Amino acid sequence: MGTHSVPATPAPPEAERAPAGGWPAVAAVAAVSFVLVLSEFLPVGLLPSISHGLQVDTGTAGLVVVVPGLAAAIAAPLLTMAARRLDRRHVLLALAALIAVSDALAASASGLAVMVGARLLLGLAVGGFWAMGAGVGGRLVPPASVGRATALITAGISGGTVISLPLGSLIGHVADWRAAFVVAALAALLTLVVLGLALPSLRPTGAVRAAALGSVLRRPPVALTLLIAAVVFFGHFTAYTYITPYLQQRAHFGPGTVTAVLLGYGLAGLTGNFLAGLSSRSPRRVLVVAALILAAAVVLLTRVHDEPAVVGLVLGWGAAFGAVPAAAQTRVMDLAGQDTDAALALLVTASQTFLALGSFTGGLLTDHAGTTAAFALGGSAVLLSVLVPAGHRRVRG
């Protein structure tokens, strides 16, 4: 062995250091996104059972989907600003715990008021997580892997959709609807433990203030993307919230067939999310194409009665919407630069506000004119979102 000294290896620049957490932490955040969406949309497959159990109309029972959306829309920017100096690890753990509390409270709800209160708590978790958790993938893996990390986290959306509808439909058929919320609460507790073990400390990247939100909104490309996402969410949830009554009453599917179709919808959504991740270099184009397919599928469902056609259109609908959240989030993050947290908070506000408005509008139409009317309006609204960019270019020209 030589006696000469070996020069010390210089510390790598901050940008080149391996981020803490890595893929286990990304997977843990993705698991929370999965349970969050599972909890948010679990009632969609249970609306008939919930309305019967709480002794309210189907449209009124739709409040269990409306309330989380409204709460999330308000909570996203407020929680982002309130938590601007807090370690993101602590914030995300608190939000994950809130999911478990909400599901447990929903499982024990004796009336609509308690159920709405439980869903209000979930809305706080939805708003906070999508504003502050959906974008942390870029802080957990090297820069070259950011796109895959973001796609994995947003895949939780499609994964939750895969499970929520068929799980709700199946449990509602073989047991009481409350059992579905018990399952969701247990899943939330499990993800809370996993997140606590895997997620490292994540100091806030900067203070998010009201001025930053206004600055992001004043950028036309960002504002346009938010508008497109809002209209797509409105149209989608005007119809989607009432897909179970549609399949039962309009398509005349039995419980087993409904569960199978909803599972197919969710699996198609996973495929759409995967394809959107592969096309991350052109998220605007993905968003427009997905909206066109979604609009066509929902409108055609008001006209067809043949079982294979209905199933095919539902699968196409699932694939199209599966691409929307990932494409919208990628597009907004690309445009926002250093204001990612502010932009994501605004995306949550826009999407969740119009999610709630869509569910509420679809409920009114379902109660007074049937699910066909809700589907017709929903599909037309999504088609309108495709015309927004064209109209914007014409005005600018």
Short mmCIF file of C-alpha atoms in Angstrom, two decimals:
data_model
loop_
_atom_site.label_atom_id
_atom_site.label_comp_id
_atom_site.label_asym_id
_atom_site.label_seq_id
_atom_site.Cartn_x
_atom_site.Cartn_y
_atom_site.Cartn_z
CA MET A 1 0.00 0.00 0.00
CA GLY A 2 1.30 3.44 -0.82
CA THR A 3 1.91 6.12 1.73
CA HIS A 4 0.83 9.06 -0.47
CA SER A 5 -2.34 10.84 0.51
CA VAL A 6 -5.48 10.48 -1.56
CA PRO A 7 -7.19 13.77 -2.39
CA ALA A 8 -10.56 14.13 -0.77
CA THR A 9 -13.49 13.78 -3.12
CA PRO A 10 -15.27 17.13 -3.30
CA ALA A 11 -18.87 17.18 -2.18
CA PRO A 12 -21.21 17.13 -5.16
CA PRO A 13 -23.15 20.29 -5.89
CA GLU A 14 -26.59 20.49 -4.28
CA ALA A 15 -28.33 19.82 -7.60
CA GLU A 16 -26.31 16.60 -8.12
CA ARG A 17 -26.77 15.06 -4.68
CA ALA A 18 -28.97 12.01 -4.50
CA PRO A 19 -32.32 13.08 -3.03
CA ALA A 20 -33.42 11.54 0.24
CA GLY A 21 -36.22 9.01 0.28
CA GLY A 22 -35.93 7.67 -3.24
CA TRP A 23 -38.44 5.31 -4.78
CA PRO A 24 -39.74 3.83 -1.48
CA ALA A 25 -40.84 7.34 -0.47
CA VAL A 26 -42.41 7.94 -3.89
CA ALA A 27 -44.29 4.64 -3.57
CA ALA A 28 -45.51 5.66 -0.11
CA VAL A 29 -46.85 8.98 -1.41
CA ALA A 30 -48.47 7.11 -4.31
CA ALA A 31 -50.14 4.79 -1.78
CA VAL A 32 -51.64 7.81 -0.02
CA SER A 33 -52.91 9.18 -3.33
CA PHE A 34 -54.49 5.78 -3.99
CA VAL A 35 -56.32 5.68 -0.64
CA LEU A 36 -57.29 9.34 -0.96
CA VAL A 37 -59.02 8.76 -4.30
CA LEU A 38 -60.45 5.47 -3.06
CA SER A 39 -62.05 7.34 -0.15
CA GLU A 40 -63.22 10.26 -2.26
CA PHE A 41 -64.98 8.20 -4.92
CA LEU A 42 -66.02 5.14 -2.91
CA PRO A 43 -69.59 6.53 -2.56
CA VAL A 44 -70.02 6.63 -6.35
CA GLY A 45 -70.46 2.84 -6.37
CA LEU A 46 -72.61 3.01 -3.24
CA LEU A 47 -75.01 5.88 -3.95
CA PRO A 48 -78.17 3.73 -4.17
CA SER A 49 -77.27 1.96 -0.90
CA ILE A 50 -76.28 5.19 0.86
CA SER A 51 -79.43 6.99 -0.25
CA HIS A 52 -81.53 4.10 1.04
CA GLY A 53 -79.60 3.82 4.29
CA LEU A 54 -79.75 7.54 5.03
CA GLN A 55 -83.31 7.80 3.66
CA VAL A 56 -82.57 10.52 1.09
CA ASP A 57 -82.92 10.83 -2.70
CA THR A 58 -80.07 9.68 -4.95
CA GLY A 59 -79.30 13.25 -5.95
CA THR A 60 -79.16 14.32 -2.30
CA ALA A 61 -76.87 11.40 -1.53
CA GLY A 62 -74.61 12.86 -4.21
CA LEU A 63 -73.64 15.46 -1.59
CA VAL A 64 -71.13 12.92 -0.28
CA VAL A 65 -69.20 13.56 -3.51
CA VAL A 66 -70.01 17.28 -3.77
CA VAL A 67 -68.88 18.25 -0.25
CA PRO A 68 -65.28 16.92 -0.45
CA GLY A 69 -64.81 18.73 -3.75
CA LEU A 70 -65.95 22.08 -2.37
CA ALA A 71 -63.91 21.65 0.80
CA ALA A 72 -60.82 20.72 -1.23
CA ALA A 73 -61.25 23.74 -3.51
CA ILE A 74 -61.20 26.09 -0.53
CA ALA A 75 -58.59 24.19 1.46
CA ALA A 76 -55.95 23.86 -1.27
CA PRO A 77 -54.71 27.48 -1.38
CA LEU A 78 -55.43 28.20 2.30
CA LEU A 79 -53.58 25.14 3.61
CA THR A 80 -50.71 25.75 1.19
CA MET A 81 -50.21 29.25 2.58
CA ALA A 82 -50.80 28.22 6.20
CA ALA A 83 -48.25 25.39 5.98
CA ARG A 84 -45.65 27.32 4.03
CA ARG A 85 -43.07 27.09 6.85
CA LEU A 86 -43.81 23.53 7.94
CA ASP A 87 -41.90 20.36 7.11
CA ARG A 88 -43.84 18.70 4.28
CA ARG A 89 -43.35 15.32 5.97
CA HIS A 90 -45.36 16.44 8.99
CA VAL A 91 -48.03 18.01 6.80
CA LEU A 92 -48.49 14.88 4.66
CA LEU A 93 -48.64 12.62 7.70
CA ALA A 94 -51.35 14.82 9.23
CA LEU A 95 -53.34 14.73 5.99
CA ALA A 96 -53.02 10.94 5.76
CA ALA A 97 -54.32 10.65 9.33
CA LEU A 98 -57.26 12.87 8.42
CA ILE A 99 -58.27 10.40 5.69
CA ALA A 100 -58.50 7.59 8.24
CA VAL A 101 -60.56 9.74 10.64
CA SER A 102 -62.95 10.75 7.86
CA ASP A 103 -63.55 7.18 6.69
CA ALA A 104 -64.08 5.92 10.23
CA LEU A 105 -66.60 8.70 10.90
CA ALA A 106 -68.42 7.97 7.63
CA ALA A 107 -68.69 4.29 8.53
CA SER A 108 -70.48 5.20 11.77
CA ALA A 109 -72.68 8.00 10.36
CA SER A 110 -76.27 7.75 11.60
CA GLY A 111 -77.60 10.48 9.35
CA LEU A 112 -76.78 12.78 6.45
CA ALA A 113 -75.38 15.54 8.68
CA VAL A 114 -72.72 13.29 10.21
CA MET A 115 -71.87 11.85 6.80
CA VAL A 116 -71.45 15.34 5.34
CA GLY A 117 -69.20 16.27 8.27
CA ALA A 118 -67.03 13.24 7.63
CA ARG A 119 -66.77 14.08 3.96
CA LEU A 120 -65.88 17.67 4.84
CA LEU A 121 -62.83 16.38 6.72
CA LEU A 122 -61.89 14.29 3.70
CA GLY A 123 -62.12 17.39 1.52
CA LEU A 124 -59.50 19.10 3.67
CA ALA A 125 -57.20 16.12 3.13
CA VAL A 126 -57.88 16.11 -0.62
CA GLY A 127 -57.11 19.82 -1.01
CA GLY A 128 -54.00 19.73 1.11
CA PHE A 129 -52.57 16.56 -0.39
CA TRP A 130 -53.01 17.46 -4.05
CA ALA A 131 -51.60 20.94 -3.46
CA MET A 132 -48.56 19.89 -1.40
CA GLY A 133 -48.11 16.15 -1.89
CA ALA A 134 -48.63 15.55 -5.59
CA GLY A 135 -45.52 17.54 -6.51
CA VAL A 136 -43.06 16.10 -3.97
CA GLY A 137 -41.92 13.34 -6.32
CA GLY A 138 -39.40 15.72 -7.83
CA ARG A 139 -37.76 16.13 -4.40
CA LEU A 140 -37.42 12.41 -3.73
CA VAL A 141 -35.64 11.16 -6.88
CA PRO A 142 -32.94 12.49 -9.23
CA PRO A 143 -34.01 15.04 -11.90
CA ALA A 144 -33.95 12.43 -14.68
CA SER A 145 -36.60 10.39 -12.84
CA VAL A 146 -38.99 13.21 -11.93
CA GLY A 147 -41.42 12.40 -14.75
CA ARG A 148 -41.71 8.75 -13.71
CA ALA A 149 -42.09 9.68 -10.05
CA THR A 150 -44.89 12.13 -10.84
CA ALA A 151 -46.59 9.54 -13.03
CA LEU A 152 -46.40 6.96 -10.23
CA ILE A 153 -47.99 9.35 -7.74
CA THR A 154 -50.77 10.34 -10.12
CA ALA A 155 -51.25 6.65 -10.94
CA GLY A 156 -52.73 6.47 -7.47
CA ILE A 157 -55.68 8.40 -8.91
CA SER A 158 -56.40 5.70 -11.45
CA GLY A 159 -55.59 2.96 -8.95
CA GLY A 160 -58.07 4.40 -6.49
CA THR A 161 -60.63 4.64 -9.25
CA VAL A 162 -60.00 0.99 -10.17
CA ILE A 163 -60.84 -0.14 -6.65
CA SER A 164 -63.40 2.41 -5.43
CA LEU A 165 -66.27 1.74 -7.81
CA PRO A 166 -66.16 -2.07 -7.98
CA LEU A 167 -65.31 -2.32 -4.27
CA GLY A 168 -68.23 -0.10 -3.35
CA SER A 169 -70.56 -1.95 -5.69
CA LEU A 170 -69.42 -5.38 -4.47
CA ILE A 171 -69.55 -4.61 -0.76
CA GLY A 172 -72.85 -2.81 -1.17
CA HIS A 173 -74.20 -5.99 -2.78
CA VAL A 174 -72.90 -8.57 -0.29
CA ALA A 175 -72.77 -6.48 2.91
CA ASP A 176 -73.70 -3.10 4.35
CA TRP A 177 -72.29 0.01 2.66
CA ARG A 178 -70.66 0.99 5.97
CA ALA A 179 -68.27 -1.94 5.62
CA ALA A 180 -66.74 -0.25 2.54
CA PHE A 181 -65.77 2.78 4.62
CA VAL A 182 -64.31 0.50 7.30
CA VAL A 183 -62.08 -1.06 4.65
CA ALA A 184 -61.05 2.40 3.44
CA ALA A 185 -60.25 3.51 7.00
CA LEU A 186 -58.03 0.47 7.57
CA ALA A 187 -56.26 1.11 4.26
CA ALA A 188 -55.68 4.74 5.28
CA LEU A 189 -54.13 3.64 8.58
CA LEU A 190 -51.81 1.25 6.73
CA THR A 191 -50.63 3.95 4.32
CA LEU A 192 -50.10 6.31 7.26
CA VAL A 193 -47.68 3.80 8.79
CA VAL A 194 -45.88 3.24 5.47
CA LEU A 195 -45.60 6.97 4.85
CA GLY A 196 -44.18 7.53 8.33
CA LEU A 197 -41.49 4.91 7.70
CA ALA A 198 -40.52 5.93 4.16
CA LEU A 199 -40.91 9.70 3.84
CA PRO A 200 -37.88 11.80 4.83
CA SER A 201 -37.93 15.34 6.18
CA LEU A 202 -38.92 17.77 3.40
CA ARG A 203 -38.32 21.37 4.26
CA PRO A 204 -40.62 23.86 2.52
CA THR A 205 -39.14 25.14 -0.73
CA GLY A 206 -40.43 28.66 -0.22
CA ALA A 207 -43.27 30.68 1.17
CA VAL A 208 -46.43 30.49 -0.89
CA ARG A 209 -48.31 33.76 -0.56
CA ALA A 210 -51.46 35.18 -2.09
CA ALA A 211 -49.29 37.25 -4.42
CA ALA A 212 -47.79 34.06 -5.88
CA LEU A 213 -51.27 32.69 -6.59
CA GLY A 214 -52.19 35.90 -8.38
CA SER A 215 -48.95 35.87 -10.34
CA VAL A 216 -49.60 32.33 -11.60
CA LEU A 217 -53.15 33.22 -12.61
CA ARG A 218 -51.91 36.16 -14.68
CA ARG A 219 -49.94 33.82 -16.95
CA PRO A 220 -52.27 33.09 -19.89
CA PRO A 221 -51.00 29.54 -20.61
CA VAL A 222 -51.46 28.52 -16.96
CA ALA A 223 -54.88 30.17 -16.70
CA LEU A 224 -55.97 28.46 -19.93
CA THR A 225 -54.85 25.04 -18.66
CA LEU A 226 -56.74 25.60 -15.40
CA LEU A 227 -59.86 26.56 -17.35
CA ILE A 228 -59.66 23.47 -19.56
CA ALA A 229 -59.16 21.19 -16.55
CA ALA A 230 -62.08 22.85 -14.73
CA VAL A 231 -64.49 22.33 -17.62
CA VAL A 232 -63.38 18.72 -18.14
CA PHE A 233 -63.87 17.96 -14.44
CA PHE A 234 -67.31 19.61 -14.47
CA GLY A 235 -68.50 17.58 -17.44
CA HIS A 236 -66.94 14.34 -16.29
CA PHE A 237 -68.40 14.41 -12.78
CA THR A 238 -71.81 15.59 -13.96
CA ALA A 239 -72.09 12.12 -15.51
CA TYR A 240 -69.57 9.95 -13.63
CA THR A 241 -71.05 10.49 -10.16
CA TYR A 242 -74.24 8.78 -11.37
CA ILE A 243 -72.71 6.03 -13.50
CA THR A 244 -73.98 3.29 -11.15
CA PRO A 245 -77.65 4.40 -11.41
CA TYR A 246 -77.12 4.73 -15.18
CA LEU A 247 -75.83 1.17 -15.53
CA GLN A 248 -78.64 -0.17 -13.34
CA GLN A 249 -81.58 1.84 -14.65
CA ARG A 250 -80.68 2.80 -18.21
CA ALA A 251 -78.46 -0.10 -19.30
CA HIS A 252 -80.36 -2.60 -17.09
CA PHE A 253 -77.19 -4.29 -15.82
CA GLY A 254 -77.36 -6.57 -12.80
CA PRO A 255 -75.11 -6.09 -9.73
CA GLY A 256 -72.44 -8.51 -10.96
CA THR A 257 -72.28 -6.89 -14.38
CA VAL A 258 -72.13 -3.40 -12.87
CA THR A 259 -69.17 -4.43 -10.70
CA ALA A 260 -67.36 -5.96 -13.69
CA VAL A 261 -67.96 -2.89 -15.88
CA LEU A 262 -66.76 -0.52 -13.17
CA LEU A 263 -63.64 -2.62 -12.68
CA GLY A 264 -63.02 -2.42 -16.42
CA TYR A 265 -63.50 1.35 -16.25
CA GLY A 266 -60.83 1.60 -13.57
CA LEU A 267 -58.36 -0.66 -15.38
CA ALA A 268 -58.86 1.42 -18.52
CA GLY A 269 -58.13 4.48 -16.40
CA LEU A 270 -54.81 2.96 -15.33
CA THR A 271 -53.97 2.43 -18.99
CA GLY A 272 -54.83 6.03 -19.79
CA ASN A 273 -52.64 7.25 -16.95
CA PHE A 274 -49.74 5.10 -18.16
CA LEU A 275 -50.06 6.40 -21.71
CA ALA A 276 -50.21 9.98 -20.45
CA GLY A 277 -46.96 9.36 -18.55
CA LEU A 278 -45.30 8.12 -21.75
CA SER A 279 -46.49 11.28 -23.52
CA SER A 280 -45.28 13.67 -20.80
CA ARG A 281 -43.48 15.84 -23.38
CA SER A 282 -46.78 16.95 -24.90
CA PRO A 283 -49.28 17.16 -22.02
CA ARG A 284 -51.41 19.81 -23.74
CA ARG A 285 -52.04 17.51 -26.70
CA VAL A 286 -52.82 14.59 -24.37
CA LEU A 287 -55.33 16.76 -22.50
CA VAL A 288 -57.16 17.76 -25.69
CA VAL A 289 -57.26 14.24 -27.16
CA ALA A 290 -58.46 12.78 -23.85
CA ALA A 291 -61.22 15.38 -23.64
CA LEU A 292 -62.41 14.55 -27.17
CA ILE A 293 -62.58 10.83 -26.44
CA LEU A 294 -64.28 11.41 -23.10
CA ALA A 295 -66.92 13.72 -24.60
CA ALA A 296 -67.69 11.31 -27.43
CA ALA A 297 -68.05 8.33 -25.09
CA VAL A 298 -70.38 10.07 -22.63
CA VAL A 299 -72.61 11.58 -25.33
CA LEU A 300 -72.87 8.27 -27.19
CA LEU A 301 -73.91 6.51 -23.98
CA THR A 302 -77.13 8.54 -24.11
CA ARG A 303 -77.96 7.00 -27.50
CA VAL A 304 -76.90 3.34 -27.36
CA HIS A 305 -78.59 0.43 -25.61
CA ASP A 306 -76.58 -2.54 -26.88
CA GLU A 307 -74.64 -4.11 -23.99
CA PRO A 308 -71.27 -4.55 -25.79
CA ALA A 309 -71.46 -0.95 -27.03
CA VAL A 310 -72.19 0.36 -23.55
CA VAL A 311 -69.26 -1.59 -22.11
CA GLY A 312 -66.92 -0.38 -24.86
CA LEU A 313 -67.90 3.25 -24.37
CA VAL A 314 -67.47 3.02 -20.59
CA LEU A 315 -63.98 1.57 -21.09
CA GLY A 316 -63.10 4.37 -23.52
CA TRP A 317 -64.41 6.90 -21.01
CA GLY A 318 -62.21 5.41 -18.28
CA ALA A 319 -59.07 5.46 -20.43
CA ALA A 320 -59.69 9.07 -21.46
CA PHE A 321 -60.24 10.42 -17.98
CA GLY A 322 -57.32 8.38 -16.63
CA ALA A 323 -55.03 10.58 -18.72
CA VAL A 324 -56.55 13.90 -17.61
CA PRO A 325 -55.12 14.42 -14.08
CA ALA A 326 -51.58 13.42 -15.06
CA ALA A 327 -51.62 15.58 -18.21
CA ALA A 328 -53.10 18.60 -16.44
CA GLN A 329 -50.66 18.37 -13.55
CA THR A 330 -47.63 17.92 -15.81
CA ARG A 331 -48.72 20.84 -17.98
CA VAL A 332 -49.24 23.16 -15.02
CA MET A 333 -45.91 22.19 -13.41
CA ASP A 334 -44.07 22.75 -16.69
CA LEU A 335 -45.55 26.23 -17.01
CA ALA A 336 -45.26 27.30 -13.37
CA GLY A 337 -41.49 27.20 -12.96
CA GLN A 338 -40.59 28.11 -9.37
CA ASP A 339 -44.25 28.63 -8.43
CA THR A 340 -45.14 24.92 -8.58
CA ASP A 341 -46.87 24.80 -5.18
CA ALA A 342 -49.01 27.82 -6.01
CA ALA A 343 -49.91 26.43 -9.44
CA LEU A 344 -50.83 23.01 -8.04
CA ALA A 345 -52.98 24.65 -5.36
CA LEU A 346 -54.87 26.55 -8.06
CA LEU A 347 -55.26 23.37 -10.12
CA VAL A 348 -56.78 21.63 -7.10
CA THR A 349 -59.11 24.58 -6.51
CA ALA A 350 -60.23 24.67 -10.14
CA SER A 351 -60.70 20.91 -10.55
CA GLN A 352 -62.35 20.29 -7.17
CA THR A 353 -64.69 23.29 -7.46
CA PHE A 354 -65.99 22.10 -10.80
CA LEU A 355 -66.01 18.48 -9.62
CA ALA A 356 -68.44 19.56 -6.91
CA LEU A 357 -70.49 21.71 -9.29
CA GLY A 358 -70.66 18.84 -11.76
CA SER A 359 -71.77 16.33 -9.13
CA PHE A 360 -74.38 18.75 -7.80
CA THR A 361 -75.70 19.56 -11.28
CA GLY A 362 -75.76 15.89 -12.23
CA GLY A 363 -77.71 15.14 -9.06
CA LEU A 364 -80.38 17.71 -9.89
CA LEU A 365 -80.71 16.37 -13.42
CA THR A 366 -80.76 12.74 -12.25
CA ASP A 367 -83.57 13.41 -9.75
CA HIS A 368 -85.69 15.48 -12.14
CA ALA A 369 -84.85 14.31 -15.67
CA GLY A 370 -82.92 11.05 -15.35
CA THR A 371 -79.32 10.01 -15.85
CA THR A 372 -79.52 10.51 -19.61
CA ALA A 373 -79.89 14.27 -19.13
CA ALA A 374 -76.90 14.32 -16.77
CA PHE A 375 -74.81 12.40 -19.31
CA ALA A 376 -75.87 14.68 -22.17
CA LEU A 377 -74.87 17.83 -20.29
CA GLY A 378 -71.65 16.27 -19.03
CA GLY A 379 -70.48 15.16 -22.47
CA SER A 380 -71.37 18.53 -24.01
CA ALA A 381 -69.41 20.37 -21.32
CA VAL A 382 -66.30 18.28 -21.91
CA LEU A 383 -66.60 18.94 -25.65
CA LEU A 384 -66.71 22.65 -24.84
CA SER A 385 -63.33 22.36 -23.10
CA VAL A 386 -61.78 21.32 -26.42
CA LEU A 387 -63.04 24.55 -28.01
CA VAL A 388 -61.47 26.77 -25.32
CA PRO A 389 -57.91 26.70 -26.78
CA ALA A 390 -59.21 27.35 -30.30
CA GLY A 391 -61.23 30.32 -29.07
CA HIS A 392 -58.24 31.65 -27.15
CA ARG A 393 -55.99 31.49 -30.22
CA ARG A 394 -58.64 33.26 -32.32
CA VAL A 395 -58.97 36.08 -29.79
CA ARG A 396 -55.21 36.50 -29.62
CA GLY A 397 -54.95 36.42 -33.40
#
